[in-house]
Amino acid sequence: MSVLTLRLAGPLQSWGASARFTRRTTQSAPTKSGVIGLLAAAAGIQRGDDDNLRPLAALRFGVRIDQPGTRVRDFHTAHHGVTGKSMPLSERFYLADAVFVAALEGDHQLLTDLHAALRAPVYPPFLGRRSCPPALPVELNLHHHTGLKDALRKEPWQASPWYRRHYRGQDQVELTVLREADDHEHHSADTLHDQPLSFAAEHRRHALRAQVTDSVHIPNPAARHLPRHDPFDALDEESA
């Protein structure tokens, strides 16, 4: 068993939760269907190729929130490509300046092939929408003989330097992890409609999956402890 870890960082990300007419929202963290779609694109799997999608969808998924980002709203205007008629005004939501570590656990050879595909993708990766390219290479590491939880605990903190400075007084940071539930955890898990079955344009299909919320403690590379200053120390020296 191996684990492939990915770094999902960019100016904007959008991990579709629902699309109601002209309103398209985003989850606060990457979805499994979105990340599997990214990997399928890198490997050159076509949208209607459900047979080759199935092994990817069977991978166990988890994501660590290294930098939660800020939710922003954008208004879109468009015109019909043929008639030139104005289309309805739509609003779309994004995560700005967010950083995540996604992890997928499964067959070693499959993950090795996906790791290679990310380095030379057939179709370029994007963070939920084509308008959201990654700011950094997506592939992080391929962990051998380890599990999902351990891999998410071992990966160094990927947050931006400016964000890490807010925590420079802490030796460790506690990061939220959203991962697929183990068999014994289903009673306390949330249920999401986020297990990809088909990405075919004419009939996209998803099933339910169980997710639990956890946390890990990661060493803080920006930790810097300033000398303690007590204004009463000078008075103690004078009285001595």
PDB file of C-alpha atoms in Angstrom:
ATOM      1  CA  MET A   1       0.000   0.000   0.000  1.00  0.00           C
ATOM      2  CA  SER A   2       1.259   3.464  -0.924  1.00  0.00           C
ATOM      3  CA  VAL A   3       0.057   7.073  -0.651  1.00  0.00           C
ATOM      4  CA  LEU A   4       0.388   9.840  -3.242  1.00  0.00           C
ATOM      5  CA  THR A   5       0.364  13.361  -1.819  1.00  0.00           C
ATOM      6  CA  LEU A   6      -0.504  16.501  -3.784  1.00  0.00           C
ATOM      7  CA  ARG A   7      -0.072  20.209  -3.074  1.00  0.00           C
ATOM      8  CA  LEU A   8      -3.122  22.218  -4.140  1.00  0.00           C
ATOM      9  CA  ALA A   9      -2.152  25.891  -4.023  1.00  0.00           C
ATOM     10  CA  GLY A  10      -3.130  28.793  -6.240  1.00  0.00           C
ATOM     11  CA  PRO A  11      -4.534  32.331  -6.315  1.00  0.00           C
ATOM     12  CA  LEU A  12      -8.038  30.880  -6.753  1.00  0.00           C
ATOM     13  CA  GLN A  13      -9.607  27.462  -6.234  1.00  0.00           C
ATOM     14  CA  SER A  14     -13.194  26.297  -6.531  1.00  0.00           C
ATOM     15  CA  TRP A  15     -14.328  22.826  -5.531  1.00  0.00           C
ATOM     16  CA  GLY A  16     -17.917  22.589  -6.695  1.00  0.00           C
ATOM     17  CA  ALA A  17     -20.442  21.584  -4.104  1.00  0.00           C
ATOM     18  CA  SER A  18     -23.617  22.513  -5.952  1.00  0.00           C
ATOM     19  CA  ALA A  19     -24.726  24.485  -8.986  1.00  0.00           C
ATOM     20  CA  ARG A  20     -28.173  26.021  -8.792  1.00  0.00           C
ATOM     21  CA  PHE A  21     -29.047  27.809 -12.014  1.00  0.00           C
ATOM     22  CA  THR A  22     -26.763  30.886 -11.993  1.00  0.00           C
ATOM     23  CA  ARG A  23     -25.210  30.289  -8.541  1.00  0.00           C
ATOM     24  CA  ARG A  24     -22.139  28.057  -8.267  1.00  0.00           C
ATOM     25  CA  THR A  25     -20.664  27.529  -4.825  1.00  0.00           C
ATOM     26  CA  THR A  26     -17.450  25.979  -3.522  1.00  0.00           C
ATOM     27  CA  GLN A  27     -16.619  23.696  -0.629  1.00  0.00           C
ATOM     28  CA  SER A  28     -14.113  24.894   1.958  1.00  0.00           C
ATOM     29  CA  ALA A  29     -11.690  22.122   0.920  1.00  0.00           C
ATOM     30  CA  PRO A  30     -11.003  20.054  -2.215  1.00  0.00           C
ATOM     31  CA  THR A  31     -13.534  17.352  -3.040  1.00  0.00           C
ATOM     32  CA  LYS A  32     -12.625  13.774  -3.919  1.00  0.00           C
ATOM     33  CA  SER A  33     -14.388  14.052  -7.275  1.00  0.00           C
ATOM     34  CA  GLY A  34     -12.401  17.202  -8.087  1.00  0.00           C
ATOM     35  CA  VAL A  35      -9.039  15.659  -7.201  1.00  0.00           C
ATOM     36  CA  ILE A  36      -9.809  12.396  -9.030  1.00  0.00           C
ATOM     37  CA  GLY A  37     -10.794  14.504 -12.039  1.00  0.00           C
ATOM     38  CA  LEU A  38      -7.426  16.291 -11.866  1.00  0.00           C
ATOM     39  CA  LEU A  39      -5.577  12.955 -11.817  1.00  0.00           C
ATOM     40  CA  ALA A  40      -7.707  11.508 -14.617  1.00  0.00           C
ATOM     41  CA  ALA A  41      -6.950  14.534 -16.795  1.00  0.00           C
ATOM     42  CA  ALA A  42      -3.215  14.239 -16.123  1.00  0.00           C
ATOM     43  CA  ALA A  43      -3.352  10.551 -17.086  1.00  0.00           C
ATOM     44  CA  GLY A  44      -5.296  11.318 -20.271  1.00  0.00           C
ATOM     45  CA  ILE A  45      -8.464   9.452 -19.250  1.00  0.00           C
ATOM     46  CA  GLN A  46     -11.376  10.694 -21.338  1.00  0.00           C
ATOM     47  CA  ARG A  47     -14.580  11.908 -19.699  1.00  0.00           C
ATOM     48  CA  GLY A  48     -16.713   8.933 -20.771  1.00  0.00           C
ATOM     49  CA  ASP A  49     -14.089   6.274 -19.989  1.00  0.00           C
ATOM     50  CA  ASP A  50     -15.706   4.888 -16.838  1.00  0.00           C
ATOM     51  CA  ASP A  51     -13.651   1.658 -16.896  1.00  0.00           C
ATOM     52  CA  ASN A  52     -10.337   3.492 -16.518  1.00  0.00           C
ATOM     53  CA  LEU A  53     -11.850   5.947 -14.050  1.00  0.00           C
ATOM     54  CA  ARG A  54     -12.968   3.166 -11.690  1.00  0.00           C
ATOM     55  CA  PRO A  55      -9.500   2.292 -10.231  1.00  0.00           C
ATOM     56  CA  LEU A  56      -8.852   5.982  -9.494  1.00  0.00           C
ATOM     57  CA  ALA A  57     -12.224   6.411  -7.791  1.00  0.00           C
ATOM     58  CA  ALA A  58     -11.464   3.386  -5.590  1.00  0.00           C
ATOM     59  CA  LEU A  59      -8.467   5.156  -4.003  1.00  0.00           C
ATOM     60  CA  ARG A  60      -8.984   6.302  -0.396  1.00  0.00           C
ATOM     61  CA  PHE A  61      -8.932  10.092  -0.152  1.00  0.00           C
ATOM     62  CA  GLY A  62      -8.014  12.647   2.462  1.00  0.00           C
ATOM     63  CA  VAL A  63      -7.128  16.341   2.528  1.00  0.00           C
ATOM     64  CA  ARG A  64      -5.275  18.522   5.026  1.00  0.00           C
ATOM     65  CA  ILE A  65      -6.125  22.214   5.315  1.00  0.00           C
ATOM     66  CA  ASP A  66      -2.748  23.966   5.497  1.00  0.00           C
ATOM     67  CA  GLN A  67      -4.052  27.457   4.704  1.00  0.00           C
ATOM     68  CA  PRO A  68      -7.846  27.858   4.610  1.00  0.00           C
ATOM     69  CA  GLY A  69      -7.931  30.918   2.354  1.00  0.00           C
ATOM     70  CA  THR A  70     -10.782  33.379   1.981  1.00  0.00           C
ATOM     71  CA  ARG A  71     -14.090  32.794   0.243  1.00  0.00           C
ATOM     72  CA  VAL A  72     -14.733  35.349  -2.509  1.00  0.00           C
ATOM     73  CA  ARG A  73     -17.649  35.942  -4.861  1.00  0.00           C
ATOM     74  CA  ASP A  74     -17.418  36.895  -8.518  1.00  0.00           C
ATOM     75  CA  PHE A  75     -20.103  37.982 -10.969  1.00  0.00           C
ATOM     76  CA  HIS A  76     -19.940  36.612 -14.514  1.00  0.00           C
ATOM     77  CA  THR A  77     -21.413  38.054 -17.665  1.00  0.00           C
ATOM     78  CA  ALA A  78     -21.456  36.193 -20.983  1.00  0.00           C
ATOM     79  CA  HIS A  79     -22.887  36.354 -24.485  1.00  0.00           C
ATOM     80  CA  HIS A  80     -24.179  33.519 -26.623  1.00  0.00           C
ATOM     81  CA  GLY A  81     -21.476  32.431 -29.078  1.00  0.00           C
ATOM     82  CA  VAL A  82     -23.861  32.321 -32.058  1.00  0.00           C
ATOM     83  CA  THR A  83     -26.601  34.865 -31.455  1.00  0.00           C
ATOM     84  CA  GLY A  84     -24.575  37.336 -29.383  1.00  0.00           C
ATOM     85  CA  LYS A  85     -27.482  37.558 -26.947  1.00  0.00           C
ATOM     86  CA  SER A  86     -26.623  38.390 -23.339  1.00  0.00           C
ATOM     87  CA  MET A  87     -26.738  35.390 -20.987  1.00  0.00           C
ATOM     88  CA  PRO A  88     -28.091  35.626 -17.407  1.00  0.00           C
ATOM     89  CA  LEU A  89     -25.771  37.184 -14.831  1.00  0.00           C
ATOM     90  CA  SER A  90     -24.222  34.420 -12.709  1.00  0.00           C
ATOM     91  CA  GLU A  91     -22.323  34.442  -9.408  1.00  0.00           C
ATOM     92  CA  ARG A  92     -19.489  32.059  -8.677  1.00  0.00           C
ATOM     93  CA  PHE A  93     -17.604  31.469  -5.443  1.00  0.00           C
ATOM     94  CA  TYR A  94     -13.888  30.782  -5.027  1.00  0.00           C
ATOM     95  CA  LEU A  95     -11.282  30.229  -2.320  1.00  0.00           C
ATOM     96  CA  ALA A  96      -8.504  32.813  -2.544  1.00  0.00           C
ATOM     97  CA  ASP A  97      -4.943  32.142  -1.287  1.00  0.00           C
ATOM     98  CA  ALA A  98      -5.754  28.649   0.003  1.00  0.00           C
ATOM     99  CA  VAL A  99      -3.285  25.762   0.310  1.00  0.00           C
ATOM    100  CA  PHE A 100      -4.168  22.097   0.805  1.00  0.00           C
ATOM    101  CA  VAL A 101      -2.370  18.761   0.924  1.00  0.00           C
ATOM    102  CA  ALA A 102      -4.449  16.002  -0.663  1.00  0.00           C
ATOM    103  CA  ALA A 103      -3.575  12.324  -0.222  1.00  0.00           C
ATOM    104  CA  LEU A 104      -4.701   9.188  -2.048  1.00  0.00           C
ATOM    105  CA  GLU A 105      -4.057   5.686  -0.717  1.00  0.00           C
ATOM    106  CA  GLY A 106      -4.062   2.531  -2.813  1.00  0.00           C
ATOM    107  CA  ASP A 107      -2.166   0.281  -5.203  1.00  0.00           C
ATOM    108  CA  HIS A 108       1.512   1.157  -5.493  1.00  0.00           C
ATOM    109  CA  GLN A 109       1.788   0.745  -9.275  1.00  0.00           C
ATOM    110  CA  LEU A 110      -1.318   2.835  -9.963  1.00  0.00           C
ATOM    111  CA  LEU A 111      -0.063   5.665  -7.762  1.00  0.00           C
ATOM    112  CA  THR A 112       3.398   5.451  -9.338  1.00  0.00           C
ATOM    113  CA  ASP A 113       1.807   5.889 -12.775  1.00  0.00           C
ATOM    114  CA  LEU A 114      -0.284   8.826 -11.555  1.00  0.00           C
ATOM    115  CA  HIS A 115       2.774  10.453  -9.993  1.00  0.00           C
ATOM    116  CA  ALA A 116       4.564  10.218 -13.353  1.00  0.00           C
ATOM    117  CA  ALA A 117       1.466  11.560 -15.146  1.00  0.00           C
ATOM    118  CA  LEU A 118       1.428  14.662 -12.954  1.00  0.00           C
ATOM    119  CA  ARG A 119       4.999  15.422 -14.032  1.00  0.00           C
ATOM    120  CA  ALA A 120       4.065  15.175 -17.728  1.00  0.00           C
ATOM    121  CA  PRO A 121       0.280  15.622 -17.852  1.00  0.00           C
ATOM    122  CA  VAL A 122      -1.768  14.890 -20.963  1.00  0.00           C
ATOM    123  CA  TYR A 123      -4.180  17.657 -19.936  1.00  0.00           C
ATOM    124  CA  PRO A 124      -2.985  20.435 -17.580  1.00  0.00           C
ATOM    125  CA  PRO A 125      -4.218  20.275 -13.982  1.00  0.00           C
ATOM    126  CA  PHE A 126      -6.543  22.893 -12.532  1.00  0.00           C
ATOM    127  CA  LEU A 127      -7.940  23.490  -9.067  1.00  0.00           C
ATOM    128  CA  GLY A 128     -11.620  22.699  -9.488  1.00  0.00           C
ATOM    129  CA  ARG A 129     -12.223  24.911 -12.536  1.00  0.00           C
ATOM    130  CA  ARG A 130     -10.252  25.539 -15.714  1.00  0.00           C
ATOM    131  CA  SER A 131      -9.861  29.179 -14.714  1.00  0.00           C
ATOM    132  CA  CYS A 132      -7.937  28.138 -11.558  1.00  0.00           C
ATOM    133  CA  PRO A 133      -4.413  26.935 -12.468  1.00  0.00           C
ATOM    134  CA  PRO A 134      -2.071  25.816  -9.669  1.00  0.00           C
ATOM    135  CA  ALA A 135       0.646  28.235  -8.599  1.00  0.00           C
ATOM    136  CA  LEU A 136       3.135  25.444  -7.822  1.00  0.00           C
ATOM    137  CA  PRO A 137       3.752  21.886  -9.084  1.00  0.00           C
ATOM    138  CA  VAL A 138       0.927  19.669  -7.892  1.00  0.00           C
ATOM    139  CA  GLU A 139       2.900  16.497  -7.122  1.00  0.00           C
ATOM    140  CA  LEU A 140       4.522  16.299  -3.684  1.00  0.00           C
ATOM    141  CA  ASN A 141       5.622  12.768  -2.763  1.00  0.00           C
ATOM    142  CA  LEU A 142       4.910   9.090  -3.213  1.00  0.00           C
ATOM    143  CA  HIS A 143       5.014   7.392   0.209  1.00  0.00           C
ATOM    144  CA  HIS A 144       5.722   3.673   0.267  1.00  0.00           C
ATOM    145  CA  HIS A 145       4.430   1.246   2.905  1.00  0.00           C
ATOM    146  CA  THR A 146       2.411   3.835   4.746  1.00  0.00           C
ATOM    147  CA  GLY A 147      -1.233   4.768   5.258  1.00  0.00           C
ATOM    148  CA  LEU A 148      -3.369   7.805   4.568  1.00  0.00           C
ATOM    149  CA  LYS A 149      -3.263   9.221   8.096  1.00  0.00           C
ATOM    150  CA  ASP A 150       0.503   8.788   8.453  1.00  0.00           C
ATOM    151  CA  ALA A 151       1.205  10.445   5.107  1.00  0.00           C
ATOM    152  CA  LEU A 152      -0.889  13.480   6.036  1.00  0.00           C
ATOM    153  CA  ARG A 153       1.006  13.665   9.323  1.00  0.00           C
ATOM    154  CA  LYS A 154       4.457  13.405   7.720  1.00  0.00           C
ATOM    155  CA  GLU A 155       4.140  16.013   4.980  1.00  0.00           C
ATOM    156  CA  PRO A 156       5.721  19.360   5.967  1.00  0.00           C
ATOM    157  CA  TRP A 157       3.461  22.373   6.366  1.00  0.00           C
ATOM    158  CA  GLN A 158       2.833  23.838   2.904  1.00  0.00           C
ATOM    159  CA  ALA A 159       1.340  27.216   3.900  1.00  0.00           C
ATOM    160  CA  SER A 160       2.744  30.396   2.375  1.00  0.00           C
ATOM    161  CA  PRO A 161       5.570  32.165   4.264  1.00  0.00           C
ATOM    162  CA  TRP A 162       3.378  35.198   5.008  1.00  0.00           C
ATOM    163  CA  TYR A 163       0.741  32.935   6.560  1.00  0.00           C
ATOM    164  CA  ARG A 164       3.258  30.940   8.611  1.00  0.00           C
ATOM    165  CA  ARG A 165       4.530  34.144  10.207  1.00  0.00           C
ATOM    166  CA  HIS A 166       1.228  34.457  12.080  1.00  0.00           C
ATOM    167  CA  TYR A 167       2.207  31.284  13.980  1.00  0.00           C
ATOM    168  CA  ARG A 168       5.910  31.947  14.554  1.00  0.00           C
ATOM    169  CA  GLY A 169       5.439  31.732  18.324  1.00  0.00           C
ATOM    170  CA  GLN A 170       4.311  28.087  18.092  1.00  0.00           C
ATOM    171  CA  ASP A 171       6.596  25.066  17.693  1.00  0.00           C
ATOM    172  CA  GLN A 172       3.726  23.094  16.144  1.00  0.00           C
ATOM    173  CA  VAL A 173       0.502  23.901  14.318  1.00  0.00           C
ATOM    174  CA  GLU A 174      -2.724  21.931  14.494  1.00  0.00           C
ATOM    175  CA  LEU A 175      -4.209  21.358  11.042  1.00  0.00           C
ATOM    176  CA  THR A 176      -7.652  20.012  10.184  1.00  0.00           C
ATOM    177  CA  VAL A 177      -7.832  16.783   8.178  1.00  0.00           C
ATOM    178  CA  LEU A 178     -10.879  15.582   6.241  1.00  0.00           C
ATOM    179  CA  ARG A 179     -10.518  11.921   5.256  1.00  0.00           C
ATOM    180  CA  GLU A 180     -12.548   8.941   4.193  1.00  0.00           C
ATOM    181  CA  ALA A 181     -13.796   7.020   7.210  1.00  0.00           C
ATOM    182  CA  ASP A 182     -12.349   3.689   8.269  1.00  0.00           C
ATOM    183  CA  ASP A 183     -14.795   0.805   8.619  1.00  0.00           C
ATOM    184  CA  HIS A 184     -15.192   1.339  12.372  1.00  0.00           C
ATOM    185  CA  GLU A 185     -15.778   5.106  12.011  1.00  0.00           C
ATOM    186  CA  HIS A 186     -18.927   5.144   9.872  1.00  0.00           C
ATOM    187  CA  HIS A 187     -21.190   5.756  12.873  1.00  0.00           C
ATOM    188  CA  SER A 188     -19.544   9.164  13.466  1.00  0.00           C
ATOM    189  CA  ALA A 189     -18.926  10.137   9.834  1.00  0.00           C
ATOM    190  CA  ASP A 190     -20.562  12.728   7.612  1.00  0.00           C
ATOM    191  CA  THR A 191     -22.078  11.567   4.334  1.00  0.00           C
ATOM    192  CA  LEU A 192     -21.139  13.400   1.139  1.00  0.00           C
ATOM    193  CA  HIS A 193     -22.400  12.979  -2.421  1.00  0.00           C
ATOM    194  CA  ASP A 194     -18.811  12.968  -3.662  1.00  0.00           C
ATOM    195  CA  GLN A 195     -17.808   9.470  -4.829  1.00  0.00           C
ATOM    196  CA  PRO A 196     -17.225   9.789  -8.611  1.00  0.00           C
ATOM    197  CA  LEU A 197     -18.810   7.131 -10.820  1.00  0.00           C
ATOM    198  CA  SER A 198     -18.739   8.850 -14.210  1.00  0.00           C
ATOM    199  CA  PHE A 199     -17.516  12.170 -15.595  1.00  0.00           C
ATOM    200  CA  ALA A 200     -19.353  11.747 -18.901  1.00  0.00           C
ATOM    201  CA  ALA A 201     -20.761  15.126 -19.923  1.00  0.00           C
ATOM    202  CA  GLU A 202     -24.210  13.728 -20.650  1.00  0.00           C
ATOM    203  CA  HIS A 203     -24.609  11.854 -17.351  1.00  0.00           C
ATOM    204  CA  ARG A 204     -22.215  12.753 -14.557  1.00  0.00           C
ATOM    205  CA  ARG A 205     -22.830  10.412 -11.656  1.00  0.00           C
ATOM    206  CA  HIS A 206     -21.682  10.400  -8.023  1.00  0.00           C
ATOM    207  CA  ALA A 207     -22.362   8.097  -5.089  1.00  0.00           C
ATOM    208  CA  LEU A 208     -22.229   8.731  -1.347  1.00  0.00           C
ATOM    209  CA  ARG A 209     -19.049   8.427   0.696  1.00  0.00           C
ATOM    210  CA  ALA A 210     -18.323   8.734   4.424  1.00  0.00           C
ATOM    211  CA  GLN A 211     -15.942  11.402   5.735  1.00  0.00           C
ATOM    212  CA  VAL A 212     -14.565  12.108   9.207  1.00  0.00           C
ATOM    213  CA  THR A 213     -12.920  15.272  10.530  1.00  0.00           C
ATOM    214  CA  ASP A 214      -9.600  14.810  12.298  1.00  0.00           C
ATOM    215  CA  SER A 215      -6.512  16.887  13.077  1.00  0.00           C
ATOM    216  CA  VAL A 216      -2.741  16.491  13.017  1.00  0.00           C
ATOM    217  CA  HIS A 217       0.106  18.402  14.642  1.00  0.00           C
ATOM    218  CA  ILE A 218       2.844  19.508  12.235  1.00  0.00           C
ATOM    219  CA  PRO A 219       6.236  21.070  13.132  1.00  0.00           C
ATOM    220  CA  ASN A 220       6.321  24.775  12.375  1.00  0.00           C
ATOM    221  CA  PRO A 221       9.437  25.690  10.327  1.00  0.00           C
ATOM    222  CA  ALA A 222       8.788  29.380  11.021  1.00  0.00           C
ATOM    223  CA  ALA A 223       8.839  28.989  14.806  1.00  0.00           C
ATOM    224  CA  ARG A 224      10.798  31.794  16.448  1.00  0.00           C
ATOM    225  CA  HIS A 225      10.584  32.504  20.160  1.00  0.00           C
ATOM    226  CA  LEU A 226      11.294  36.104  21.119  1.00  0.00           C
ATOM    227  CA  PRO A 227      13.004  36.851  24.453  1.00  0.00           C
ATOM    228  CA  ARG A 228      10.523  37.292  27.287  1.00  0.00           C
ATOM    229  CA  HIS A 229      10.217  40.932  28.359  1.00  0.00           C
ATOM    230  CA  ASP A 230       8.895  41.798  31.804  1.00  0.00           C
ATOM    231  CA  PRO A 231       8.970  45.548  32.675  1.00  0.00           C
ATOM    232  CA  PHE A 232       9.215  44.706  36.390  1.00  0.00           C
ATOM    233  CA  ASP A 233      12.583  42.992  35.935  1.00  0.00           C
ATOM    234  CA  ALA A 234      14.336  46.388  36.079  1.00  0.00           C
ATOM    235  CA  LEU A 235      12.675  47.185  39.425  1.00  0.00           C
ATOM    236  CA  ASP A 236      13.791  43.829  40.834  1.00  0.00           C
ATOM    237  CA  GLU A 237      17.412  44.580  39.825  1.00  0.00           C
ATOM    238  CA  GLU A 238      17.351  47.993  41.555  1.00  0.00           C
ATOM    239  CA  SER A 239      16.008  46.574  44.808  1.00  0.00           C
ATOM    240  CA  ALA A 240      18.565  43.775  44.913  1.00  0.00           C
TER     241      ALA A 240
END
